[in-house]
mmCIF file of C-alpha atoms and ligand atoms in Angstrom:
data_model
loop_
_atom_site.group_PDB
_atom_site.id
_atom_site.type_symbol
_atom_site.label_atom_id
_atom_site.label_comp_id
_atom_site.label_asym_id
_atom_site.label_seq_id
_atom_site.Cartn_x
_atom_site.Cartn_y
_atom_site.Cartn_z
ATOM 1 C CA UNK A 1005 -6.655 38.396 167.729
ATOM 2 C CA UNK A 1006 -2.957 38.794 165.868
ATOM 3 C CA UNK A 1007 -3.611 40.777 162.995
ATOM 4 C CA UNK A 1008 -1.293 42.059 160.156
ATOM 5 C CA UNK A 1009 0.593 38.671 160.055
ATOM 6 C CA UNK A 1010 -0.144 36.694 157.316
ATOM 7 C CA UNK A 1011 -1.733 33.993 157.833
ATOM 8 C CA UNK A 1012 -2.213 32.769 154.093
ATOM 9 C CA UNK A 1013 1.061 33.763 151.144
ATOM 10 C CA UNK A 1014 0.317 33.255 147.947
ATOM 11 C CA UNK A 1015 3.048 33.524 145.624
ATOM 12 C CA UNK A 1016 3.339 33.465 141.823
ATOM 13 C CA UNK A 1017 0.687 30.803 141.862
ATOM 14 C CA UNK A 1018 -0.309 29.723 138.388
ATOM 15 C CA UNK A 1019 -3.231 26.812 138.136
ATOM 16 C CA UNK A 1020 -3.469 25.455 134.141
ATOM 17 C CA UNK A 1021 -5.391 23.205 132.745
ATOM 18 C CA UNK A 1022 -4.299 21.045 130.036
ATOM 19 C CA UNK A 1023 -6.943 21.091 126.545
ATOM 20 C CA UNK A 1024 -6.827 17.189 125.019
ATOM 21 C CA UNK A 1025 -7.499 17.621 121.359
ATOM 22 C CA UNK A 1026 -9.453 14.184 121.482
ATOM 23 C CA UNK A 1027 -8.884 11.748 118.924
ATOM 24 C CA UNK A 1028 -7.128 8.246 119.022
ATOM 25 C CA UNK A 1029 -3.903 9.597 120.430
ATOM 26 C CA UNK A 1030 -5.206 12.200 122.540
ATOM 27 C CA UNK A 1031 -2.744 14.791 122.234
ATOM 28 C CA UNK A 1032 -2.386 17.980 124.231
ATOM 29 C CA UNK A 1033 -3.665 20.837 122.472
ATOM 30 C CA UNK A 1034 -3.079 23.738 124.679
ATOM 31 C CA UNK A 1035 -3.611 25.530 128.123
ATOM 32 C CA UNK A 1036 -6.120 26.835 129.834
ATOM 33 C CA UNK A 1037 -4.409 29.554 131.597
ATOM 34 C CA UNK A 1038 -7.039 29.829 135.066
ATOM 35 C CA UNK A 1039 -4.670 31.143 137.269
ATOM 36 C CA UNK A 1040 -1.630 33.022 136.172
ATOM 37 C CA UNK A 1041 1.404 34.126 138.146
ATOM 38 C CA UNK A 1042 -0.886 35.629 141.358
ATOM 39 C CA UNK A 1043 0.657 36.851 144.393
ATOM 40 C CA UNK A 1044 -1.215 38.326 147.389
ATOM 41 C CA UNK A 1045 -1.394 37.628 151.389
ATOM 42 C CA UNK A 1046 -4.318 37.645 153.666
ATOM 43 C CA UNK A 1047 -3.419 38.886 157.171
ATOM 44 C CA UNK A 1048 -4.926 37.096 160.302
ATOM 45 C CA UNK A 1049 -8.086 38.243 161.056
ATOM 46 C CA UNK A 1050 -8.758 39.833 157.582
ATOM 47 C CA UNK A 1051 -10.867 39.742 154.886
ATOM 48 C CA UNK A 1052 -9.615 39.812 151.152
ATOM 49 C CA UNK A 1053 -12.758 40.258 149.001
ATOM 50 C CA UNK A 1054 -11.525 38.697 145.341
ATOM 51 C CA UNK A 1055 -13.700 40.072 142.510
ATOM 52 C CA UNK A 1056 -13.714 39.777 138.650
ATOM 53 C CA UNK A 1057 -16.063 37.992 136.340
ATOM 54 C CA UNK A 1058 -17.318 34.935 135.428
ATOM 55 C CA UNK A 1059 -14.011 32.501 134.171
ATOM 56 C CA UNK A 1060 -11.385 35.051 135.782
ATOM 57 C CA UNK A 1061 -9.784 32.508 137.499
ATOM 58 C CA UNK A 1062 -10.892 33.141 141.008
ATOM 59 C CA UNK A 1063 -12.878 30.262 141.629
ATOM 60 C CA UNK A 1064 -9.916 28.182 140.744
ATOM 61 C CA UNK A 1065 -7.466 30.201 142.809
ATOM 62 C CA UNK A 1066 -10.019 29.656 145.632
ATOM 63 C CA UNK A 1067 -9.922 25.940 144.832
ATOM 64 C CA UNK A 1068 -5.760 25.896 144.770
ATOM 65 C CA UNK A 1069 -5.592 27.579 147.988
ATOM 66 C CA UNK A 1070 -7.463 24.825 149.538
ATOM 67 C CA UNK A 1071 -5.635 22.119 147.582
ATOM 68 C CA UNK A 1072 -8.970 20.850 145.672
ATOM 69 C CA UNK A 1073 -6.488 21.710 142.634
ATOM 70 C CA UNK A 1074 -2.879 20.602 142.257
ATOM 71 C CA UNK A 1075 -1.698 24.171 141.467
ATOM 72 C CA UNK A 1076 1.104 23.992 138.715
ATOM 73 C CA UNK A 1077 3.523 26.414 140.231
ATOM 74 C CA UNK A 1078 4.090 29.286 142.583
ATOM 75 C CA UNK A 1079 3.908 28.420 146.314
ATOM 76 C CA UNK A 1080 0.631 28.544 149.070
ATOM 77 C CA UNK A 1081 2.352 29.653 152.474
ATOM 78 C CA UNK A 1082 -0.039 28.801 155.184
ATOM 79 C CA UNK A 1083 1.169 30.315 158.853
ATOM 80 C CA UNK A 1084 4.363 30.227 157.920
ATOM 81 C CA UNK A 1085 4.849 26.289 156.101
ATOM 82 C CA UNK A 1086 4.874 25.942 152.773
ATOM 83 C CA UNK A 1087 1.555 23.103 151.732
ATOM 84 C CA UNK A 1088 1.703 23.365 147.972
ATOM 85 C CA UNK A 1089 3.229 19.787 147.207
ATOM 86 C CA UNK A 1090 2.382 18.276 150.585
ATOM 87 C CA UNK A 1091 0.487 15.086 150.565
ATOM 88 C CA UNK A 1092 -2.884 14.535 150.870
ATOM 89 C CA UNK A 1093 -2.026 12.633 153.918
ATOM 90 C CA UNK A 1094 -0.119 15.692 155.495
ATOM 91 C CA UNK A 1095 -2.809 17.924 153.998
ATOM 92 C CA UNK A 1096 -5.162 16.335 156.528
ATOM 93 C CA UNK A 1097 -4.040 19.058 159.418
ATOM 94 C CA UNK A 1098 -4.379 21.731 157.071
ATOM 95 C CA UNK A 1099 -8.271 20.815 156.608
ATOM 96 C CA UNK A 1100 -9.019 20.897 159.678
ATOM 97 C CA UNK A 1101 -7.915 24.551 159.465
ATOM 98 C CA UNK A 1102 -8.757 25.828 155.766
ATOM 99 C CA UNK A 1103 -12.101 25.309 155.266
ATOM 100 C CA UNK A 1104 -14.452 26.347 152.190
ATOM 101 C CA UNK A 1105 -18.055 27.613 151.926
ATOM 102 C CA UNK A 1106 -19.503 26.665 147.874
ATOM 103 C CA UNK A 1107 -21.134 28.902 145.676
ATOM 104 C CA UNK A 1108 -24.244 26.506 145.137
ATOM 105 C CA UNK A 1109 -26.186 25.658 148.127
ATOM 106 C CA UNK A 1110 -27.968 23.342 146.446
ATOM 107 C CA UNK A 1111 -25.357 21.143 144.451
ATOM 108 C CA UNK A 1112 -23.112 21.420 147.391
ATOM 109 C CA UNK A 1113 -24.753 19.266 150.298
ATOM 110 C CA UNK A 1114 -24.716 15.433 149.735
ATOM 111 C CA UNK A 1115 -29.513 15.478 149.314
ATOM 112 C CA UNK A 1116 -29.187 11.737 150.551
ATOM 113 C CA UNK A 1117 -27.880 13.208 154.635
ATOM 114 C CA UNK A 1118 -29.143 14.230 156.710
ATOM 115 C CA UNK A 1119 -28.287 17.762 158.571
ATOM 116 C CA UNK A 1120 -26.525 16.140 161.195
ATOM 117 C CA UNK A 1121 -24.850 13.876 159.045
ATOM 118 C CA UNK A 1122 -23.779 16.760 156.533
ATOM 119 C CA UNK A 1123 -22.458 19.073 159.635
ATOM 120 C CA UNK A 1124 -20.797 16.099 161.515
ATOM 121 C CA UNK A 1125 -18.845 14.981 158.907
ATOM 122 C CA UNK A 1126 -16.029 16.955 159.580
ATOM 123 C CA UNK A 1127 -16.650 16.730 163.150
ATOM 124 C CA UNK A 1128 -16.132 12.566 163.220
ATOM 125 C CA UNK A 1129 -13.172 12.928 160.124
ATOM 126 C CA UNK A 1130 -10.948 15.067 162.573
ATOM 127 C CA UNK A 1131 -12.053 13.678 165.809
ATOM 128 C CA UNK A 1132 -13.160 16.220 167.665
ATOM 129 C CA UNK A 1133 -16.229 14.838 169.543
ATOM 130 C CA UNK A 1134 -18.128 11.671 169.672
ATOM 131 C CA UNK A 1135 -21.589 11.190 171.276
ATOM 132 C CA UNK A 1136 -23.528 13.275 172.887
ATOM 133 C CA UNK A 1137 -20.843 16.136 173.064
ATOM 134 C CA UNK A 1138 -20.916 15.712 169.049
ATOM 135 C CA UNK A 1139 -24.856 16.255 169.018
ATOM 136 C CA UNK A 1140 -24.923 19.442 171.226
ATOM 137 C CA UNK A 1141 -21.756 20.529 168.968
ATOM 138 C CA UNK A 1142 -24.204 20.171 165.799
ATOM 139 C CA UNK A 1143 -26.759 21.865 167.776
ATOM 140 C CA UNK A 1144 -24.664 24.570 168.803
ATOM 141 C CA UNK A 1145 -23.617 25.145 165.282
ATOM 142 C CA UNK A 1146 -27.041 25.280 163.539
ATOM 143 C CA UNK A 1147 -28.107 28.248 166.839
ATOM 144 C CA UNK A 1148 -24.816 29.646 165.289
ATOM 145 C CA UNK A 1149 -26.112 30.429 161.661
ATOM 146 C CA UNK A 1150 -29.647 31.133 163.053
ATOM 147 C CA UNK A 1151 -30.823 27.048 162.034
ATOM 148 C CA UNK A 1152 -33.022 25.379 164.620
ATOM 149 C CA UNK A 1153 -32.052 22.381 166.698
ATOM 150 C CA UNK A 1154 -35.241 20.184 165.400
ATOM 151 C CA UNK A 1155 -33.352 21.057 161.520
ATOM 152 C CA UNK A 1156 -30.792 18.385 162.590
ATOM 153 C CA UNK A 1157 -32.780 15.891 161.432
ATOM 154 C CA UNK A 1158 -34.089 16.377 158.208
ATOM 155 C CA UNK A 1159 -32.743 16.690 154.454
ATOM 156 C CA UNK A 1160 -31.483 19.295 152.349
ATOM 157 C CA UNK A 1161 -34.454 19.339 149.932
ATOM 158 C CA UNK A 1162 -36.783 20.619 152.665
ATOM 159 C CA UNK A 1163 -34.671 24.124 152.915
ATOM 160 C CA UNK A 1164 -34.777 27.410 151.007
ATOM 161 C CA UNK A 1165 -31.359 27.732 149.637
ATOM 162 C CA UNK A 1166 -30.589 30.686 151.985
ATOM 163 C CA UNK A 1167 -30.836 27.885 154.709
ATOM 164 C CA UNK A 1168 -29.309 25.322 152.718
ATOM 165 C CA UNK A 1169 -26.541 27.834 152.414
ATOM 166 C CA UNK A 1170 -26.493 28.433 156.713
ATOM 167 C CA UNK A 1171 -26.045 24.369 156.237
ATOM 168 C CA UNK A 1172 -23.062 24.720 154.233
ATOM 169 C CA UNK A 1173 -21.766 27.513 156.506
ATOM 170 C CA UNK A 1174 -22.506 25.547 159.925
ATOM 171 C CA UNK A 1175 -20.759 22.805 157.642
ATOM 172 C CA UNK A 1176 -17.505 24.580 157.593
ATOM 173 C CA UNK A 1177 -17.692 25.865 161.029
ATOM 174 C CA UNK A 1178 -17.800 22.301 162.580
ATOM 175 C CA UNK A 1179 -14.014 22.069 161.977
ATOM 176 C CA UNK A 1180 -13.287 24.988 163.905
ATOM 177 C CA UNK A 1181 -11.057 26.566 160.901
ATOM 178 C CA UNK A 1182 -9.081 29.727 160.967
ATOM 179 C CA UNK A 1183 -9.472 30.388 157.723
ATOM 180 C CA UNK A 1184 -12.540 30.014 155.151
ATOM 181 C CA UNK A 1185 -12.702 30.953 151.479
ATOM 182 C CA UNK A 1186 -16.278 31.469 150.630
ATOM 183 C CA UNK A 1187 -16.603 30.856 147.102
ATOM 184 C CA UNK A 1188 -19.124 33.150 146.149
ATOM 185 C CA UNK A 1189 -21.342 32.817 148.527
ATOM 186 C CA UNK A 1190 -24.350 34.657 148.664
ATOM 187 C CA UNK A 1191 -24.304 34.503 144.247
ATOM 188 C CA UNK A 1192 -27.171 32.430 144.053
ATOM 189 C CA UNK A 1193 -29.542 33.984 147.052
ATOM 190 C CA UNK A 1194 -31.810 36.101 146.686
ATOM 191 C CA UNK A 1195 -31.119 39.571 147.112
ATOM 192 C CA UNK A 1196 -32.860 40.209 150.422
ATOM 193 C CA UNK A 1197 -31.050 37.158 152.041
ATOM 194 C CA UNK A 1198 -27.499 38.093 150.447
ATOM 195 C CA UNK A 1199 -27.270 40.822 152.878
ATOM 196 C CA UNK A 1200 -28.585 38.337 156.110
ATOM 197 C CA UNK A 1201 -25.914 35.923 155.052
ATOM 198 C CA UNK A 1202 -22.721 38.478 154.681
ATOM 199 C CA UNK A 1203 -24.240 40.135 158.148
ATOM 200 C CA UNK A 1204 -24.157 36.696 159.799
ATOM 201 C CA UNK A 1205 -20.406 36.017 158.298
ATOM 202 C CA UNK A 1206 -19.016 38.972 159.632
ATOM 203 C CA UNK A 1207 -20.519 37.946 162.791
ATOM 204 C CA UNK A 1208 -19.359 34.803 163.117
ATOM 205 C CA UNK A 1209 -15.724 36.393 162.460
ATOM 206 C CA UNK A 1210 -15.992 38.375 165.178
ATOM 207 C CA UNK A 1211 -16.872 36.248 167.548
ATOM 208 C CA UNK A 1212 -14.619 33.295 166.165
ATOM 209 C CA UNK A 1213 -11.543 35.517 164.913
ATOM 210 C CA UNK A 1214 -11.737 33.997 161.559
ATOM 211 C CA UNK A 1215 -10.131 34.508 158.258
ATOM 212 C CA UNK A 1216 -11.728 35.322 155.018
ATOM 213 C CA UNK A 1217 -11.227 35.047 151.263
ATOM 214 C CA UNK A 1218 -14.216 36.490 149.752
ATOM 215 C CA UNK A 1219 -15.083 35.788 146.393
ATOM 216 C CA UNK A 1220 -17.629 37.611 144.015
ATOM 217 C CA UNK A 1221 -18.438 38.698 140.668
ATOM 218 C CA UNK A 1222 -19.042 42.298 141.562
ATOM 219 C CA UNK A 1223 -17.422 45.034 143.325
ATOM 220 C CA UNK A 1224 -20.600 45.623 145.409
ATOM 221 C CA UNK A 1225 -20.783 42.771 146.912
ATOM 222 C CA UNK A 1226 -17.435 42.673 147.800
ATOM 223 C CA UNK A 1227 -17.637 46.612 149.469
ATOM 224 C CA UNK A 1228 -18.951 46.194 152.966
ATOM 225 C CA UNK A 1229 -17.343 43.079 154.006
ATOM 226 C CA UNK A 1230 -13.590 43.702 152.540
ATOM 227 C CA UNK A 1231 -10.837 45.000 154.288
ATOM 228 C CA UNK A 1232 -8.635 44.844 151.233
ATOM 229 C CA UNK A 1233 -10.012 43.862 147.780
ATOM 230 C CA UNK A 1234 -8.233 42.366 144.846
ATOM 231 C CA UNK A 1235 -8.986 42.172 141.520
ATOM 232 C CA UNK A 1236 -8.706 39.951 138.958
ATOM 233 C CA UNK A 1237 -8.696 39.631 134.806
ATOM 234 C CA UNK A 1238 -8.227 36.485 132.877
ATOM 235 C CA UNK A 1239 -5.698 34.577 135.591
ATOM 236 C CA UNK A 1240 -3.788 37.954 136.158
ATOM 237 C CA UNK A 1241 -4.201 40.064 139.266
ATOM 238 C CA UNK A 1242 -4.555 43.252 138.232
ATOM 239 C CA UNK A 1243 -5.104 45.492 141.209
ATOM 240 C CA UNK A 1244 -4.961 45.133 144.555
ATOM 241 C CA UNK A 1245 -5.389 47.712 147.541
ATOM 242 C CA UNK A 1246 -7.376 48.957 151.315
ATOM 243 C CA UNK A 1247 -11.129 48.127 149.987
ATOM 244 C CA UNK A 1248 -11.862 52.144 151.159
ATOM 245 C CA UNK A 1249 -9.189 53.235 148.553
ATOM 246 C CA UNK A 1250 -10.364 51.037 145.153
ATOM 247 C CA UNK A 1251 -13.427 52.526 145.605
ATOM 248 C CA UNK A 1252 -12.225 56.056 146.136
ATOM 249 C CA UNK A 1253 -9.552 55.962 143.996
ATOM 250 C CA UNK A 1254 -9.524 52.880 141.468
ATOM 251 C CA UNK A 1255 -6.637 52.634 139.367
ATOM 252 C CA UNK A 1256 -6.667 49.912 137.167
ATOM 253 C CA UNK A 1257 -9.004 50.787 133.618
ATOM 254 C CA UNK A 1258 -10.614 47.246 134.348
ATOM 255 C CA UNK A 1259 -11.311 48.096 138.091
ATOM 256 C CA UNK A 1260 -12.684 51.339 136.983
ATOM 257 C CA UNK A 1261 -15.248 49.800 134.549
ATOM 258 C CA UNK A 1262 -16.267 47.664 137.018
ATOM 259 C CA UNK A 1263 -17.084 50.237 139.645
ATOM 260 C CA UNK A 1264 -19.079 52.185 137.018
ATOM 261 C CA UNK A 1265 -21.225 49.552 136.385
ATOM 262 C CA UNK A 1266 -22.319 49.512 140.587
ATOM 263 C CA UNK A 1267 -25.475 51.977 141.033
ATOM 264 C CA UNK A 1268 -25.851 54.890 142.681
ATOM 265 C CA UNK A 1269 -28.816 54.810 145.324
ATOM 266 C CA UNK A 1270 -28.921 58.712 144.981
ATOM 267 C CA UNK A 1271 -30.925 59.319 141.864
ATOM 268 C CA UNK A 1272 -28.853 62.621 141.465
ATOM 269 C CA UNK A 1273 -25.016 60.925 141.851
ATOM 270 C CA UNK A 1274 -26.390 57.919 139.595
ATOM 271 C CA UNK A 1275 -26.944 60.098 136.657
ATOM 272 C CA UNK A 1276 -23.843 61.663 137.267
ATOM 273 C CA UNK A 1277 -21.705 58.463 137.083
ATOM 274 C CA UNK A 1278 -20.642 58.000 134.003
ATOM 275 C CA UNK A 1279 -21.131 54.037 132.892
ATOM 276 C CA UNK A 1280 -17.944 52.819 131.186
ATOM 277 C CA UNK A 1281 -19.147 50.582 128.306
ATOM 278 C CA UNK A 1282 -16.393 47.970 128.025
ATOM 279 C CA UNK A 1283 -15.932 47.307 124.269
ATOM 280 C CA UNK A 1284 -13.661 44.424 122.048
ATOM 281 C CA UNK A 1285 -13.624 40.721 122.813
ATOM 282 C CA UNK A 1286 -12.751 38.898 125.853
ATOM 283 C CA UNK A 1287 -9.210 37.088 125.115
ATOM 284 C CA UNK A 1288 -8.972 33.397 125.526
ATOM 285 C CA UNK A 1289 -7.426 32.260 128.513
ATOM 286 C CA UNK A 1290 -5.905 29.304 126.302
ATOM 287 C CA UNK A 1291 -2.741 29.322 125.891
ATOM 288 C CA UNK A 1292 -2.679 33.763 125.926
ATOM 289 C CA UNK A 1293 -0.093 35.953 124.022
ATOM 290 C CA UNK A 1294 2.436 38.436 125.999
ATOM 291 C CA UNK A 1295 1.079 41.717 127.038
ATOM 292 C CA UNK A 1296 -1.847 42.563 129.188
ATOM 293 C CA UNK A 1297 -5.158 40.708 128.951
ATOM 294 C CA UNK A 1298 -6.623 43.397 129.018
ATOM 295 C CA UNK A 1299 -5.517 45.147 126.244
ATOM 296 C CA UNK A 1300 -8.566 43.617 123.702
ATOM 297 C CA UNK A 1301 -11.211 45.862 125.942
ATOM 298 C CA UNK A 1302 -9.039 48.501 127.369
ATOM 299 C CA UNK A 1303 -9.760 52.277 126.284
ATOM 300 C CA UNK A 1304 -6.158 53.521 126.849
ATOM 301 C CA UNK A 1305 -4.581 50.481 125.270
ATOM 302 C CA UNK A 1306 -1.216 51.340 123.901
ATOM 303 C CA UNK A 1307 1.404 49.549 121.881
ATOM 304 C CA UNK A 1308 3.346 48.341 124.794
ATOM 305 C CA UNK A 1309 0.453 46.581 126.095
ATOM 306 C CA UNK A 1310 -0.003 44.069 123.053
ATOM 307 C CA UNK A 1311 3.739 43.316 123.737
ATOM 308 C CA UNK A 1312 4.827 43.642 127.433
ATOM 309 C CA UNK A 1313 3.086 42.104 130.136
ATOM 310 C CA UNK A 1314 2.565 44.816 133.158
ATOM 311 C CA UNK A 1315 3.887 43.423 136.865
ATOM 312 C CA UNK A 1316 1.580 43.984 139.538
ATOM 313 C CA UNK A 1317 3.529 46.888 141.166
ATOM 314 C CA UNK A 1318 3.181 49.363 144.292
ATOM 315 C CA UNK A 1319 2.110 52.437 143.016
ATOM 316 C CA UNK A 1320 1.321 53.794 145.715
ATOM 317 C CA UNK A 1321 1.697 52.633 149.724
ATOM 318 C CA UNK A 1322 -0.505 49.897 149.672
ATOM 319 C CA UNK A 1323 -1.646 50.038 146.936
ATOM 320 C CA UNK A 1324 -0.947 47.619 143.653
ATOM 321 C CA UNK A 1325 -1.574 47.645 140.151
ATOM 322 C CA UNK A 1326 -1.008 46.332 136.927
ATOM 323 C CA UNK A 1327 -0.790 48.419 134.001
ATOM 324 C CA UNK A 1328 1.621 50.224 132.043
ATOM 325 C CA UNK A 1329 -0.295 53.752 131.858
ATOM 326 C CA UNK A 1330 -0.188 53.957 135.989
ATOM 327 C CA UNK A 1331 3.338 55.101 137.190
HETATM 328 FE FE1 SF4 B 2410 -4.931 49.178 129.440
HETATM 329 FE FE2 SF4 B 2410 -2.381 48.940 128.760
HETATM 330 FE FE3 SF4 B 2410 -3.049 49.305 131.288
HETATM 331 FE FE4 SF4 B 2410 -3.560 47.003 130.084
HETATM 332 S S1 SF4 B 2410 -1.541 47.865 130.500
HETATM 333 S S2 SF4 B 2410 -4.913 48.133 131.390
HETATM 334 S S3 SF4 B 2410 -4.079 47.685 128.040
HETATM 335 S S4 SF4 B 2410 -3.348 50.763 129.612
#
């Protein structure tokens, strides 16, 4: 496997969405910021755990990358081409190779197909195999996530939504992608299958060489499957670095309130750790002032902040962050 190429560029991306007031004329009342200005790369082979919370923006970026959203500017460099304004038409390749695991298990497979139908799909859009040699590919792919054969023919209703979510991920698979961004993917499971599913993804990218954007709402998540992990605040990237060194040495305020909120298992350490309480309002990602968007909850806020917007910068090798106190 080539690693440390990148296989995905992303590069001052910016997704908004545009507020209608309502009314007889329907006028444009603003932006909804989602995605602002985000650059980062994902090297073949890796995986780039994105974390922040709820209506950060990374569901959307997620979304962008795979061209479910028009993005509104910056550029998506996939192995080297540039697919931001492609067609849909040309972006037909590109599916076959960017593929995306959903959040919900249960809103995300079609209830009136059946399991063969739902994994197929892909399988008949792109060509790959017809007949028989499609059957034993469905097969092949429900052994893969740990499904039965005999599953093939029934519904989603009659699965637990950890198997419902093996559906969606044999779903994906069927294309043979290089690339998947699993949009948080083990959110909704329960906690003793979250670890079964991330187990069985970093399987399958062993033994298929695959690419991952991995997205979460928490750091811990995020921890065992990342090689590099970035961060994000409102539509703004705000830290980015080896997933070892965020949690070793987290630089950003926002990443380090995040990481304090992760428990200890030793009883000892836990009590130790000293919770940062995040304080002040959440900003509105519609139509945001200059300066960090961070600066409402930030403990070290200073008067450059409300003013100056901080660049994601290397602080140190490999390691990026935005904010004005970090030099
Ligand atoms: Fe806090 Fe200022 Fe850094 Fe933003 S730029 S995180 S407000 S210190």
């Amino acid at each position: 496997m080539e690693q440390n190429r990148p296989l995905l560029e992303i590069k001052n991306l910016k997704k908004y969405f545009t507020i209608e007031s309502g009314g007889f004329f329907n006028r444009k009342s603003g932006n909804l910021t989602a995605v602002d200005d985000v650059t980062f790369h994902i090297n073949k082979g890796e995986t780039f755990g994105l974390v922040g919370e709820s209506g950060c923006g990374k569901s959307t970026l997620g979304r962008s990358i795979v061209r479910l959203y028009q993005p509104t500017g910056g550029n998506i460099i996939y192995d080297g081409e540039d697919i931001t304004n492609i067609s849909q038409h040309e972006m037909m390749k590109y599916r076959k190779r960017l593929q995306m695991i959903f959040q919900d298990p249960y809103a995300s497979l079609n209830s009136r197909l059946t399991v063969s139908e739902i994994v197929g799909e892909g399988i008949e859009t792109h060509n790959l195999y017809t007949g028989q040699e499609k059957l034993d590919k469905i097969y092949e792919l429900l052994t893969t996530v740990g499904l039965k054969k005999e599953h093939a023919s029934r519904y989603p209703h009659e699965f637990s939504g950890g198997q419902r979510q093996r559906i969606g991920i044999a779903r994906a698979l069927a294309v043979e992608p290089e690339l998947v961004v699993c949009d948080e993917p083990i959110s909704a499971l329960d906690v003793s299958i979250q670890a079964q599913v991330v187990n069985m993804l970093e399987d399958l990218q062993d033994n298929m060489g695959l690419t991952y954007l991995f997205i979460a709402h928490d750091l811990s998540m995020v921890k065992h499957i990342s090689d590099r992990i970035g961060v994000m605040y409102l539509g703004k990237m705000m830290e980015i670095t080896e997933s070892n060194e965020l949690y070793r040495k987290p630089l950003h305020p926002y990443t380090q309130a995040l990481l304090s909120s992760i428990p200890i298992p030793d009883p000892k350490k836990n009590k130790e750790n000293k919770r940062i309480i995040l304080q002040g309002d959440v900003k509105s990602p519609i139509d945001p002032p200059e300066g960090c968007r961070f600066a409402s909850r930030c403990r070290y806020v200073m008067d450059i902040c409300r003013e100056v917007t901080p660049e994601l910068r290397e602080v140190e090798p490999s390691h990026f962050v935005a904010c004005h106190l970090v030099k």
